[in-house]
mmCIF file of C-alpha atoms in Angstrom:
data_model
loop_
_atom_site.group_PDB
_atom_site.id
_atom_site.type_symbol
_atom_site.label_atom_id
_atom_site.label_comp_id
_atom_site.label_asym_id
_atom_site.label_seq_id
_atom_site.Cartn_x
_atom_site.Cartn_y
_atom_site.Cartn_z
ATOM 1 C CA UNK S 1 56.585 13.265 15.552
ATOM 2 C CA UNK S 2 56.592 15.136 12.245
ATOM 3 C CA UNK S 3 55.211 12.076 10.488
ATOM 4 C CA UNK S 4 52.369 11.805 12.987
ATOM 5 C CA UNK S 5 51.567 15.487 12.546
ATOM 6 C CA UNK S 6 51.594 15.087 8.757
ATOM 7 C CA UNK S 7 49.354 12.033 9.019
ATOM 8 C CA UNK S 8 46.890 14.015 11.129
ATOM 9 C CA UNK S 9 46.856 16.824 8.570
ATOM 10 C CA UNK S 10 46.229 14.374 5.721
ATOM 11 C CA UNK S 11 43.345 12.695 7.562
ATOM 12 C CA UNK S 12 41.784 16.043 8.371
ATOM 13 C CA UNK S 13 42.151 17.142 4.756
ATOM 14 C CA UNK S 14 40.565 13.924 3.520
ATOM 15 C CA UNK S 15 37.593 14.405 5.848
ATOM 16 C CA UNK S 16 37.152 18.000 4.654
ATOM 17 C CA UNK S 17 37.167 16.822 1.036
ATOM 18 C CA UNK S 18 34.943 13.761 1.443
ATOM 19 C CA UNK S 19 32.357 15.259 3.819
ATOM 20 C CA UNK S 20 30.928 17.778 1.295
ATOM 21 C CA UNK S 21 30.759 15.008 -1.319
ATOM 22 C CA UNK S 22 28.769 12.788 1.029
ATOM 23 C CA UNK S 23 26.446 15.662 1.904
ATOM 24 C CA UNK S 24 25.950 16.412 -1.801
ATOM 25 C CA UNK S 25 25.220 12.734 -2.498
ATOM 26 C CA UNK S 26 22.589 12.701 0.251
ATOM 27 C CA UNK S 27 21.024 15.892 -1.135
ATOM 28 C CA UNK S 28 20.907 14.417 -4.654
ATOM 29 C CA UNK S 29 19.326 11.228 -3.302
ATOM 30 C CA UNK S 30 16.761 13.192 -1.288
ATOM 31 C CA UNK S 31 15.998 15.361 -4.302
ATOM 32 C CA UNK S 32 15.475 12.294 -6.488
ATOM 33 C CA UNK S 33 13.154 10.742 -3.892
ATOM 34 C CA UNK S 34 11.083 13.942 -3.758
ATOM 35 C CA UNK S 35 10.927 14.046 -7.563
ATOM 36 C CA UNK S 36 9.749 10.429 -7.749
ATOM 37 C CA UNK S 37 7.053 11.121 -5.135
ATOM 38 C CA UNK S 38 5.841 14.137 -7.090
ATOM 39 C CA UNK S 39 5.768 12.184 -10.361
ATOM 40 C CA UNK S 40 3.830 9.338 -8.731
ATOM 41 C CA UNK S 41 1.377 11.836 -7.248
ATOM 42 C CA UNK S 42 0.847 13.512 -10.630
ATOM 43 C CA UNK S 43 0.201 10.152 -12.298
ATOM 44 C CA UNK S 44 -2.329 9.271 -9.585
ATOM 45 C CA UNK S 45 -4.087 12.606 -10.006
ATOM 46 C CA UNK S 46 -4.366 12.093 -13.782
ATOM 47 C CA UNK S 47 -5.731 8.590 -13.224
ATOM 48 C CA UNK S 48 -8.217 9.840 -10.626
ATOM 49 C CA UNK S 49 -9.446 12.530 -13.022
ATOM 50 C CA UNK S 50 -9.937 9.884 -15.683
ATOM 51 C CA UNK S 51 -11.908 7.675 -13.299
ATOM 52 C CA UNK S 52 -13.985 10.681 -12.193
ATOM 53 C CA UNK S 53 -14.831 11.545 -15.805
ATOM 54 C CA UNK S 54 -15.956 7.964 -16.429
ATOM 55 C CA UNK S 55 -18.175 8.067 -13.349
ATOM 56 C CA UNK S 56 -19.836 11.270 -14.560
ATOM 57 C CA UNK S 57 -20.362 9.813 -18.033
ATOM 58 C CA UNK S 58 -22.028 6.724 -16.577
ATOM 59 C CA UNK S 59 -24.405 8.890 -14.535
ATOM 60 C CA UNK S 60 -25.223 11.121 -17.482
ATOM 61 C CA UNK S 61 -26.199 8.134 -19.628
ATOM 62 C CA UNK S 62 -28.605 6.674 -17.042
ATOM 63 C CA UNK S 63 -31.786 7.582 -18.912
ATOM 64 C CA UNK S 64 -30.422 6.223 -22.169
ATOM 65 C CA UNK S 65 -29.726 2.889 -20.468
ATOM 66 C CA UNK S 66 -33.227 2.739 -18.970
ATOM 67 C CA UNK S 67 -34.812 3.497 -22.359
ATOM 68 C CA UNK S 68 -32.814 0.692 -23.956
ATOM 69 C CA UNK S 69 -33.681 -1.741 -21.147
ATOM 70 C CA UNK S 70 -37.411 -0.937 -21.500
ATOM 71 C CA UNK S 71 -37.428 -2.591 -24.902
ATOM 72 C CA UNK S 72 -36.132 -5.814 -23.381
ATOM 73 C CA UNK S 73 -37.754 -5.946 -19.941
ATOM 74 C CA UNK S 74 -40.568 -3.376 -19.831
ATOM 75 C CA UNK S 75 -40.529 0.015 -18.108
ATOM 76 C CA UNK S 76 -40.915 -0.988 -14.444
ATOM 77 C CA UNK S 77 -38.457 -3.863 -14.538
ATOM 78 C CA UNK S 78 -35.979 -1.759 -16.512
ATOM 79 C CA UNK S 79 -36.061 0.920 -13.810
ATOM 80 C CA UNK S 80 -35.592 -1.657 -11.040
ATOM 81 C CA UNK S 81 -32.641 -3.286 -12.812
ATOM 82 C CA UNK S 82 -30.926 0.063 -13.412
ATOM 83 C CA UNK S 83 -31.609 1.236 -9.852
ATOM 84 C CA UNK S 84 -30.265 -2.006 -8.397
ATOM 85 C CA UNK S 85 -27.058 -1.759 -10.437
ATOM 86 C CA UNK S 86 -26.596 1.935 -9.656
ATOM 87 C CA UNK S 87 -26.861 1.212 -5.932
ATOM 88 C CA UNK S 88 -24.098 -1.383 -6.235
ATOM 89 C CA UNK S 89 -21.964 1.039 -8.247
ATOM 90 C CA UNK S 90 -22.400 3.771 -5.632
ATOM 91 C CA UNK S 91 -21.465 1.348 -2.877
ATOM 92 C CA UNK S 92 -18.259 0.374 -4.665
ATOM 93 C CA UNK S 93 -17.377 3.969 -5.544
ATOM 94 C CA UNK S 94 -17.777 5.028 -1.908
ATOM 95 C CA UNK S 95 -15.580 2.130 -0.765
ATOM 96 C CA UNK S 96 -12.898 3.004 -3.348
ATOM 97 C CA UNK S 97 -12.997 6.682 -2.322
ATOM 98 C CA UNK S 98 -12.568 5.752 1.351
ATOM 99 C CA UNK S 99 -9.568 3.555 0.506
ATOM 100 C CA UNK S 100 -7.995 6.343 -1.559
ATOM 101 C CA UNK S 101 -8.504 8.914 1.208
ATOM 102 C CA UNK S 102 -7.041 6.584 3.810
ATOM 103 C CA UNK S 103 -4.039 5.827 1.583
ATOM 104 C CA UNK S 104 -3.462 9.574 1.153
ATOM 105 C CA UNK S 105 -3.497 10.134 4.917
ATOM 106 C CA UNK S 106 -1.094 7.277 5.515
ATOM 107 C CA UNK S 107 1.261 8.512 2.797
ATOM 108 C CA UNK S 108 1.280 11.971 4.370
ATOM 109 C CA UNK S 109 2.251 10.463 7.729
ATOM 110 C CA UNK S 110 4.953 8.320 6.108
ATOM 111 C CA UNK S 111 6.456 11.369 4.406
ATOM 112 C CA UNK S 112 6.641 13.133 7.772
ATOM 113 C CA UNK S 113 8.317 10.234 9.533
ATOM 114 C CA UNK S 114 10.725 9.795 6.600
ATOM 115 C CA UNK S 115 11.661 13.475 6.882
ATOM 116 C CA UNK S 116 12.381 12.821 10.565
ATOM 117 C CA UNK S 117 15.030 10.277 9.542
ATOM 118 C CA UNK S 118 13.120 6.984 9.635
ATOM 119 C CA UNK S 119 13.436 4.379 6.891
ATOM 120 C CA UNK S 120 9.940 3.705 5.538
ATOM 121 C CA UNK S 121 10.960 2.336 2.119
ATOM 122 C CA UNK S 122 9.413 -1.094 2.699
ATOM 123 C CA UNK S 123 6.138 0.364 3.972
ATOM 124 C CA UNK S 124 5.962 2.748 1.009
ATOM 125 C CA UNK S 125 6.349 -0.235 -1.312
ATOM 126 C CA UNK S 126 3.416 -1.845 0.509
ATOM 127 C CA UNK S 127 1.376 1.327 0.075
ATOM 128 C CA UNK S 128 2.172 1.435 -3.650
ATOM 129 C CA UNK S 129 0.856 -2.115 -3.926
ATOM 130 C CA UNK S 130 -2.338 -0.971 -2.161
ATOM 131 C CA UNK S 131 -2.777 1.897 -4.609
ATOM 132 C CA UNK S 132 -2.332 -0.522 -7.520
ATOM 133 C CA UNK S 133 -5.108 -2.686 -6.062
ATOM 134 C CA UNK S 134 -7.392 0.346 -5.635
ATOM 135 C CA UNK S 135 -6.812 1.342 -9.270
ATOM 136 C CA UNK S 136 -7.523 -2.254 -10.326
ATOM 137 C CA UNK S 137 -10.823 -2.102 -8.414
ATOM 138 C CA UNK S 138 -11.860 1.080 -10.226
ATOM 139 C CA UNK S 139 -10.884 -0.436 -13.587
ATOM 140 C CA UNK S 140 -12.853 -3.607 -12.853
ATOM 141 C CA UNK S 141 -15.860 -1.497 -11.866
ATOM 142 C CA UNK S 142 -15.615 0.391 -15.159
ATOM 143 C CA UNK S 143 -15.587 -2.946 -16.998
ATOM 144 C CA UNK S 144 -18.759 -3.976 -15.150
ATOM 145 C CA UNK S 145 -20.406 -0.644 -16.052
ATOM 146 C CA UNK S 146 -19.501 -1.075 -19.720
ATOM 147 C CA UNK S 147 -20.920 -4.599 -19.726
ATOM 148 C CA UNK S 148 -24.106 -3.400 -18.047
ATOM 149 C CA UNK S 149 -24.462 -0.499 -20.490
ATOM 150 C CA UNK S 150 -24.227 -2.900 -23.420
ATOM 151 C CA UNK S 151 -26.602 -5.442 -21.889
ATOM 152 C CA UNK S 152 -29.715 -4.045 -23.573
ATOM 153 C CA UNK S 153 -28.121 -4.405 -27.002
ATOM 154 C CA UNK S 154 -27.275 -8.045 -26.345
ATOM 155 C CA UNK S 155 -29.378 -10.698 -28.144
ATOM 156 C CA UNK S 156 -29.407 -12.587 -24.836
ATOM 157 C CA UNK S 157 -29.754 -9.954 -22.061
ATOM 158 C CA UNK S 158 -30.197 -12.570 -19.314
ATOM 159 C CA UNK S 159 -26.819 -14.123 -20.110
ATOM 160 C CA UNK S 160 -25.294 -10.647 -20.371
ATOM 161 C CA UNK S 161 -26.655 -9.742 -16.931
ATOM 162 C CA UNK S 162 -25.195 -12.967 -15.526
ATOM 163 C CA UNK S 163 -21.836 -11.848 -16.898
ATOM 164 C CA UNK S 164 -22.308 -8.469 -15.215
ATOM 165 C CA UNK S 165 -22.854 -10.259 -11.899
ATOM 166 C CA UNK S 166 -19.586 -12.169 -12.381
ATOM 167 C CA UNK S 167 -17.745 -8.892 -12.986
ATOM 168 C CA UNK S 168 -19.352 -7.373 -9.890
ATOM 169 C CA UNK S 169 -18.140 -10.318 -7.803
ATOM 170 C CA UNK S 170 -14.679 -9.658 -9.169
ATOM 171 C CA UNK S 171 -14.891 -6.011 -8.058
ATOM 172 C CA UNK S 172 -15.949 -7.154 -4.590
ATOM 173 C CA UNK S 173 -12.925 -9.445 -4.311
ATOM 174 C CA UNK S 174 -10.494 -6.727 -5.464
ATOM 175 C CA UNK S 175 -11.930 -4.118 -3.063
ATOM 176 C CA UNK S 176 -11.672 -6.577 -0.171
ATOM 177 C CA UNK S 177 -8.085 -7.365 -1.168
ATOM 178 C CA UNK S 178 -7.197 -3.658 -1.270
ATOM 179 C CA UNK S 179 -8.761 -3.122 2.152
ATOM 180 C CA UNK S 180 -6.848 -6.055 3.649
ATOM 181 C CA UNK S 181 -3.580 -4.779 2.128
ATOM 182 C CA UNK S 182 -4.240 -1.325 3.581
ATOM 183 C CA UNK S 183 -4.823 -2.853 7.028
ATOM 184 C CA UNK S 184 -1.455 -4.609 6.654
ATOM 185 C CA UNK S 185 0.179 -1.231 5.959
ATOM 186 C CA UNK S 186 -1.430 0.254 9.071
ATOM 187 C CA UNK S 187 -0.140 -2.661 11.137
ATOM 188 C CA UNK S 188 3.343 -2.145 9.692
ATOM 189 C CA UNK S 189 3.482 1.500 10.755
ATOM 190 C CA UNK S 190 2.111 1.082 14.271
ATOM 191 C CA UNK S 191 5.621 0.967 15.671
ATOM 192 C CA UNK S 192 6.672 4.199 13.985
ATOM 193 C CA UNK S 193 6.230 7.721 15.325
ATOM 194 C CA UNK S 194 4.090 9.394 12.674
ATOM 195 C CA UNK S 195 3.192 12.693 14.255
ATOM 196 C CA UNK S 196 0.998 13.857 17.081
ATOM 197 C CA UNK S 197 -1.914 11.517 16.401
ATOM 198 C CA UNK S 198 -1.637 7.780 16.910
ATOM 199 C CA UNK S 199 -1.814 5.495 13.915
ATOM 200 C CA UNK S 200 -4.933 3.988 15.420
ATOM 201 C CA UNK S 201 -6.717 6.899 13.723
ATOM 202 C CA UNK S 202 -6.087 5.236 10.383
ATOM 203 C CA UNK S 203 -7.436 1.885 11.483
ATOM 204 C CA UNK S 204 -10.826 3.164 12.472
#
């Protein structure tokens, strides 16, 4: 009887010792996860600011590009070429912005459902892959802009413009890939409870 009582005391003591350690471990893990999210967010914000600055620079140098193109193609054609390219750039920038905004909304919902005790690690990995694709699209677009800006200085502007078109096709493919990957993320989270609004909001 005494042995059983002693055994019970030892088990209780062990639970009292181990339980705080487990709680502390969970708190450390949660704290690390929050820190990693904050670091990733800060890196994204820095990258977005860099992309924004490049966009503004490209706009500011519009007249300089037109003046350079005039020497190769004449004034009217130079304006048409620059206008045509700018329209494509705006289209891509709007698409990239929409993808970024949608990714932000989805991440916010995932954070809420994770806080509620759901495991969303796999879906967050998918979302990170989406963000990488979005960044790749912006980088590819910047490459196309740089090629277009240097087209007038090329000894063979027609060939240079053909190369610009190839880069633009590449941007199109990357944007489409990012959109498809984002749709896959939305499909993955449809079975989760992500707040008051249904996840169908994201898929519109």
